PDB file of C-alpha atoms in Angstrom:
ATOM      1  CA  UNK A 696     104.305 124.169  85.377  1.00 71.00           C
ATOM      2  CA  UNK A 697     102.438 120.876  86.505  1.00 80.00           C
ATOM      3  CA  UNK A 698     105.058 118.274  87.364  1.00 82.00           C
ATOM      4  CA  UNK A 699     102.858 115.654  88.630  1.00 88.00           C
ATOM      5  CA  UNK A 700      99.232 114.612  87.928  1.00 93.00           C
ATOM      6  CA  UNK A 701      97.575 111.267  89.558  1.00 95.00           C
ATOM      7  CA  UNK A 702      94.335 109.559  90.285  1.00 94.00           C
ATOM      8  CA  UNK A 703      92.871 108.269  93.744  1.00 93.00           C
ATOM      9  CA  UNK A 704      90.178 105.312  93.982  1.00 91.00           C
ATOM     10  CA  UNK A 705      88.109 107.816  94.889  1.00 88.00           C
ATOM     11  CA  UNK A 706      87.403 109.361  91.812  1.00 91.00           C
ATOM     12  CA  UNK A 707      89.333 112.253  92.454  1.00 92.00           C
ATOM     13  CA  UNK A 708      92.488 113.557  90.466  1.00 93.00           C
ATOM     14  CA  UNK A 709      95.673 115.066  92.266  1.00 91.00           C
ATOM     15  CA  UNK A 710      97.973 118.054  90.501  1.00 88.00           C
ATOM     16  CA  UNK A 711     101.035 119.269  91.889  1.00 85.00           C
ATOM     17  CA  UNK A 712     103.049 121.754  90.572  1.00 76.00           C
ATOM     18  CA  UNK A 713     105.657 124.797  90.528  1.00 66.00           C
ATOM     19  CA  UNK A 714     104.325 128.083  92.590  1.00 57.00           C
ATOM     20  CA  UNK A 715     106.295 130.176  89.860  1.00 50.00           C
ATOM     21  CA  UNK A 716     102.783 131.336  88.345  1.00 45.00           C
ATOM     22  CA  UNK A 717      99.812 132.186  90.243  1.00 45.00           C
ATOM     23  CA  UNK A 718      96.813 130.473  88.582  1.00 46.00           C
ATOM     24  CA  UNK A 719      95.870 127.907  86.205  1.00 47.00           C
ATOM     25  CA  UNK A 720      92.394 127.244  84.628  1.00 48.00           C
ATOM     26  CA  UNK A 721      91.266 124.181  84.379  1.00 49.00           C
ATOM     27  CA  UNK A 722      89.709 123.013  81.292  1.00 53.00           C
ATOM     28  CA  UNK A 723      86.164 122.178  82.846  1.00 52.00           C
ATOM     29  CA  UNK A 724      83.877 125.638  83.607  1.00 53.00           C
ATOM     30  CA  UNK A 725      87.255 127.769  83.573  1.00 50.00           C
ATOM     31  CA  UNK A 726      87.965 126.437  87.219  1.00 50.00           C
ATOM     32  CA  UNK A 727      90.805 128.588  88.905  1.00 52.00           C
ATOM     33  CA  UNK A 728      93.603 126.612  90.830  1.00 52.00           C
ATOM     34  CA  UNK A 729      94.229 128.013  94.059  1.00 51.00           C
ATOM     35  CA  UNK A 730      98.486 129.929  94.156  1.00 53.00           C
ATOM     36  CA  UNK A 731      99.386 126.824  95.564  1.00 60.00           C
ATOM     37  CA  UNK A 732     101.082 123.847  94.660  1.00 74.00           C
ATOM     38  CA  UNK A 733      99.283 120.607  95.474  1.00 84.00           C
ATOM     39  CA  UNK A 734      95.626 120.623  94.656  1.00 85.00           C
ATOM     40  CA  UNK A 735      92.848 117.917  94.078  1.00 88.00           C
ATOM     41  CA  UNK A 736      89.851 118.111  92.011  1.00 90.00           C
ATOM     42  CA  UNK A 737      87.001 115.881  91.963  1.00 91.00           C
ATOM     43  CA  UNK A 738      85.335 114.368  88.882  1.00 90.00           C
ATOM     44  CA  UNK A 739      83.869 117.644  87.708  1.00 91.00           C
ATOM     45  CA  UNK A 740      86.884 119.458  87.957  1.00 89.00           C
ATOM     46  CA  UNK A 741      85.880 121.177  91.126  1.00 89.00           C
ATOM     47  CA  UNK A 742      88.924 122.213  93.454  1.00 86.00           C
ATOM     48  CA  UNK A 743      88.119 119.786  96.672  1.00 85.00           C
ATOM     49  CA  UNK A 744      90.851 120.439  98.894  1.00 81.00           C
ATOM     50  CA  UNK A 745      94.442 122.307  98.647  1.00 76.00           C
ATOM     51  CA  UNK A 746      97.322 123.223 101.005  1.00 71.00           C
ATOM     52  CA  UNK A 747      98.882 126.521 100.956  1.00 66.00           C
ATOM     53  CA  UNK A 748     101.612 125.576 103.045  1.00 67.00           C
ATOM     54  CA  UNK A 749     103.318 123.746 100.431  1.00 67.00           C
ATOM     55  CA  UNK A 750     105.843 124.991  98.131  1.00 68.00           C
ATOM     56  CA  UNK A 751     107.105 123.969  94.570  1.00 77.00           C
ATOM     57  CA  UNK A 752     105.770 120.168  95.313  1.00 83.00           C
ATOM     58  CA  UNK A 753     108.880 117.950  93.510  1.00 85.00           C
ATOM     59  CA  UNK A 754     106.830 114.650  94.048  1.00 91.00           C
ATOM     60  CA  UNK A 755     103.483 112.894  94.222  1.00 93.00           C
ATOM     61  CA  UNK A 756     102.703 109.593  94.811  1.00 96.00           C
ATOM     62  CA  UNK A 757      98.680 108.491  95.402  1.00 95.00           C
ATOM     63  CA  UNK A 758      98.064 105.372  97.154  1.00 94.00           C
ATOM     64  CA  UNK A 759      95.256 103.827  98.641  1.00 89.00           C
ATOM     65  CA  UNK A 760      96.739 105.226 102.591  1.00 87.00           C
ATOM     66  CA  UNK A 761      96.953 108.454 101.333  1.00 89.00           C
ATOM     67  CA  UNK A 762      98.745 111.045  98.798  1.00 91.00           C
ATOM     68  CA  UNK A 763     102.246 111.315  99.573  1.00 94.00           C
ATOM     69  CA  UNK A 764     104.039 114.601  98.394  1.00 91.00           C
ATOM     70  CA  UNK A 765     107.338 116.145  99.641  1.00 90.00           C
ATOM     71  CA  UNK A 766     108.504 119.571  98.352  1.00 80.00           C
ATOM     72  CA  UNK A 767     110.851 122.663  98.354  1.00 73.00           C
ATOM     73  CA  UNK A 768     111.443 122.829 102.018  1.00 66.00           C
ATOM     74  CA  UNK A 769     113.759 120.580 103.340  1.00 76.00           C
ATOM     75  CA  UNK A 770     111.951 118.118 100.961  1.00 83.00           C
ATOM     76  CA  UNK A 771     109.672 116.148 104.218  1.00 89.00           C
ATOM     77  CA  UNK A 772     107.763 113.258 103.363  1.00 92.00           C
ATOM     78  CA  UNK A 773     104.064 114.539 104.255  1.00 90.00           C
ATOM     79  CA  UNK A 774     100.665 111.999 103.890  1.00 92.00           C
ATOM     80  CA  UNK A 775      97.929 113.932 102.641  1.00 87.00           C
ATOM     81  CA  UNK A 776      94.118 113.013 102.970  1.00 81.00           C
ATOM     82  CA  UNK A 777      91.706 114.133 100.707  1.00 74.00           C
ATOM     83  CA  UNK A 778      90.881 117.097 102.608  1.00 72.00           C
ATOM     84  CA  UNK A 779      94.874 117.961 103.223  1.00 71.00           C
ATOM     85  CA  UNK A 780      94.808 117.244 106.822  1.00 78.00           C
ATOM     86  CA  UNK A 781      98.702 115.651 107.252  1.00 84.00           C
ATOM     87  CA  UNK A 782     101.195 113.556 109.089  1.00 90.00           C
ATOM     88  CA  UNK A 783     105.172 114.966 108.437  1.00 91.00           C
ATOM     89  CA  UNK A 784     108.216 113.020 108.802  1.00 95.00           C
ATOM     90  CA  UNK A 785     111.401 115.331 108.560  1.00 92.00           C
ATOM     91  CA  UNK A 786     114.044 114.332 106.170  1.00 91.00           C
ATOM     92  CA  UNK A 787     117.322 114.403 107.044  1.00 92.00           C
ATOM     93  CA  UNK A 788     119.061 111.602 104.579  1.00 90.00           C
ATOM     94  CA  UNK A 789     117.690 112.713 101.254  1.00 86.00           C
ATOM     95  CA  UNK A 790     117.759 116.503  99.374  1.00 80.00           C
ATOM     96  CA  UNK A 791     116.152 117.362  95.955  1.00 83.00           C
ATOM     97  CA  UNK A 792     113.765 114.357  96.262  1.00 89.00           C
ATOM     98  CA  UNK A 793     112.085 113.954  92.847  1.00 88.00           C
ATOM     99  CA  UNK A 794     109.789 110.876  93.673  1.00 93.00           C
ATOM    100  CA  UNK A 795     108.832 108.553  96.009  1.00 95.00           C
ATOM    101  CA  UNK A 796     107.871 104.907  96.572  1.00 97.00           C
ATOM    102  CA  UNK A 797     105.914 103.802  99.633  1.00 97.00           C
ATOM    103  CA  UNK A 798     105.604 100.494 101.432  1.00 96.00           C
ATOM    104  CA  UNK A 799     104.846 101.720 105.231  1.00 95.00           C
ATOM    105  CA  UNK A 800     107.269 101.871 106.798  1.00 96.00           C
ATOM    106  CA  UNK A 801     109.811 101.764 104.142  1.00 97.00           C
ATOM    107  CA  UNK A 802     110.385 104.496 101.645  1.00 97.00           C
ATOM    108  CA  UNK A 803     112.540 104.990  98.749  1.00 96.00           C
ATOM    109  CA  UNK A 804     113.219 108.479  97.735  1.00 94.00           C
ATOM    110  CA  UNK A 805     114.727 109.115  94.077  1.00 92.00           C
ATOM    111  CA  UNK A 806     116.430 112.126  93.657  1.00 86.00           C
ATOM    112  CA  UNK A 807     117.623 113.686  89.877  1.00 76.00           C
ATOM    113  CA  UNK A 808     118.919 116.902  90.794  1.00 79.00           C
ATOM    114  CA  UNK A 809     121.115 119.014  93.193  1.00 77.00           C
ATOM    115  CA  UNK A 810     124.284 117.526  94.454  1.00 81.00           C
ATOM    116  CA  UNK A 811     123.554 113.843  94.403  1.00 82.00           C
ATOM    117  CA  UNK A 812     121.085 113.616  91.030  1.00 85.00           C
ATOM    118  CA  UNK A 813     121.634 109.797  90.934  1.00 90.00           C
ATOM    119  CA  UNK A 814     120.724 109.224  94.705  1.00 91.00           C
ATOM    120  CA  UNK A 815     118.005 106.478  95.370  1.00 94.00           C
ATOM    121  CA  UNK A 816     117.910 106.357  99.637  1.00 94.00           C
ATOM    122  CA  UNK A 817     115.899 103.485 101.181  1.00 96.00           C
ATOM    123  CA  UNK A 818     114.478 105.112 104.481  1.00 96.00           C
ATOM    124  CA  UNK A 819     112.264 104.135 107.581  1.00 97.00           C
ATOM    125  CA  UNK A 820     109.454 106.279 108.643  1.00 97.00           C
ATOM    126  CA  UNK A 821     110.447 106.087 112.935  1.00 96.00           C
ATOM    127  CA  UNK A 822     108.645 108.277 115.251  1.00 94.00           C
ATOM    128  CA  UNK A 823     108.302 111.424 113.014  1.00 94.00           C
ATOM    129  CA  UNK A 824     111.923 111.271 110.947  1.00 96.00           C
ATOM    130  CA  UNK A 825     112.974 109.370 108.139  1.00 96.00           C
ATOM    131  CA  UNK A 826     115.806 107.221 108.914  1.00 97.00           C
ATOM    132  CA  UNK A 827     118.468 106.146 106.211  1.00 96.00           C
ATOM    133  CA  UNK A 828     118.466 102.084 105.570  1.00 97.00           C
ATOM    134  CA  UNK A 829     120.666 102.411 102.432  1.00 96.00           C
ATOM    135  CA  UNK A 830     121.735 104.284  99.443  1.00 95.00           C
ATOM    136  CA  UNK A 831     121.689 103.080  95.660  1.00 94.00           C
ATOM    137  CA  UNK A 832     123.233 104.833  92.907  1.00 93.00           C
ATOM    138  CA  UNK A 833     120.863 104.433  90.407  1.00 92.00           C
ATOM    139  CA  UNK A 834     122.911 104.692  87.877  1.00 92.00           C
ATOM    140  CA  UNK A 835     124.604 101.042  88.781  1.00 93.00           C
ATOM    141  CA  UNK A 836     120.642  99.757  89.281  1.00 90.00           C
ATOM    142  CA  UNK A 837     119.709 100.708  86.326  1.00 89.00           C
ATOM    143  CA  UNK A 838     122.777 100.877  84.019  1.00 88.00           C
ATOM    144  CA  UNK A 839     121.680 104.356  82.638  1.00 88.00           C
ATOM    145  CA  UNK A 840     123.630 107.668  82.135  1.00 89.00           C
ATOM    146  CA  UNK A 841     121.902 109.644  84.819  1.00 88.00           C
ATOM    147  CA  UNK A 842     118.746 110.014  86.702  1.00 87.00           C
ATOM    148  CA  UNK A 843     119.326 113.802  85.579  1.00 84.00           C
ATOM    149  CA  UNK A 844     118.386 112.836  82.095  1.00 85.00           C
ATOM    150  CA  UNK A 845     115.399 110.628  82.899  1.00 89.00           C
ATOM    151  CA  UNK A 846     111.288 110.852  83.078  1.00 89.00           C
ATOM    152  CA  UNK A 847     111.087 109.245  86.967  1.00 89.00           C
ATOM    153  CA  UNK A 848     107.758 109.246  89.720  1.00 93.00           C
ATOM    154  CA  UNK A 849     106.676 107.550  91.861  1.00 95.00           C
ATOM    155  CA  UNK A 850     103.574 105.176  92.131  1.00 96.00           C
ATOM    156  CA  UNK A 851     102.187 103.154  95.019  1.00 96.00           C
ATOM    157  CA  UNK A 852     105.151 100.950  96.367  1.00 97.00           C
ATOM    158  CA  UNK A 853     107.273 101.642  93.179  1.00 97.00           C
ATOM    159  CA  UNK A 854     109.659 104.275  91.880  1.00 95.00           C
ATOM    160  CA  UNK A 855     109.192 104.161  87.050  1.00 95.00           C
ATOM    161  CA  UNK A 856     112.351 105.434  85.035  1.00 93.00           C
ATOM    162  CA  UNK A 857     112.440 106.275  81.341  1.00 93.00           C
ATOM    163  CA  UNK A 858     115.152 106.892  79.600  1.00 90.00           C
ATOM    164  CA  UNK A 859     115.374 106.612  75.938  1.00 88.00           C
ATOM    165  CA  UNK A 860     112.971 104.031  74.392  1.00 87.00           C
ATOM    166  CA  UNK A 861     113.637 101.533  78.237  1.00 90.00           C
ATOM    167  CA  UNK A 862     111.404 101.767  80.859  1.00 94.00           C
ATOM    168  CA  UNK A 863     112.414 100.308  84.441  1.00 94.00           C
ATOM    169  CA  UNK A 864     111.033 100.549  87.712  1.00 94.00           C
ATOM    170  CA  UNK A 865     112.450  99.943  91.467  1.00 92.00           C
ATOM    171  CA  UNK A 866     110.262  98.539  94.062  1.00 94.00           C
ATOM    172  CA  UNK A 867     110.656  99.977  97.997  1.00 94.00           C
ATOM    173  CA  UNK A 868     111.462  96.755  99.417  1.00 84.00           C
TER     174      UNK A 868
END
């Protein structure tokens, strides 16, 4: 299903989502959503750009610099432009990467599932790789159970948690 939906400042509105089902209609003129798993629309609903390459997109973040996704596949941190054109740096430090928070060239990468669900990794985007700085347990940040059981995502140059009736947030730098 749709994990992530954001606006740009450029009117346009981002969807990422699982590639376990093949199509989804939009509600405007019964649009069809490309098979893949990161697609924008534009303010009519009309598909505007999509990349195919990507697979079961885990998180979204839309800035200003770009739309910054990383997904099922080694979980890179790729910038997308509005017509999907992007810039990859691998991703060696974090797994299972649920959202991000951006402050070029820092990067904090939350995590919520797989083997370290409570992982929040401060990284440095260096020629092409992301580079650990330092690793939070965001369970002793935040003073809740479990990133597992949380609502988390990214936006712009901060990382939101819900849990319960509290809402937090972590800022990259």
């Amino acid at each position: 299903g749709i994990l992530h939906v954001q606006c740009d400042d450029r009117g346009g509105v981002w969807f990422a989502y699982w590639a376990n089902f093949d199509l989804l209609r939009a509600p405007r003129g019964g649009a069809v959503f490309p098979a893949t798993t990161i697609v924008r629309l534009d303010r009519n609903g009309a598909v505007t750009c999509e990349n195919p390459r990507m697979h079961d997109c885990h998180a979204l973040n839309v800035t200003s610099e770009g739309t910054w996704a990383s997904w099922n596949s080694d979980y890179p941190l790729v910038r997308l432009t509005d017509d999907l054109k992007d810039e990859q740096w691998t991703n060696d430090v974090a797994k299972d990467v649920g959202a991000i928070a951006i402050d070029p060239p820092l990067v904090l990468l939350a995590s919520g599932s797989g083997d370290a669900p409570n992982d929040l990794t401060l990284t440095r985007m260096r020629r092409g790789e992301l580079v650990l700085e330092g690793l939070f347990d965001a369970r002793e940040e935040f003073k809740i159970p479990s990133l597992r059981d949380a609502w988390f995502a990214g936006r712009g140059q901060w990382i939101h948690i819900v849990q319960d009736d509290q809402w937090q947030s972590a800022h990259v730098a």
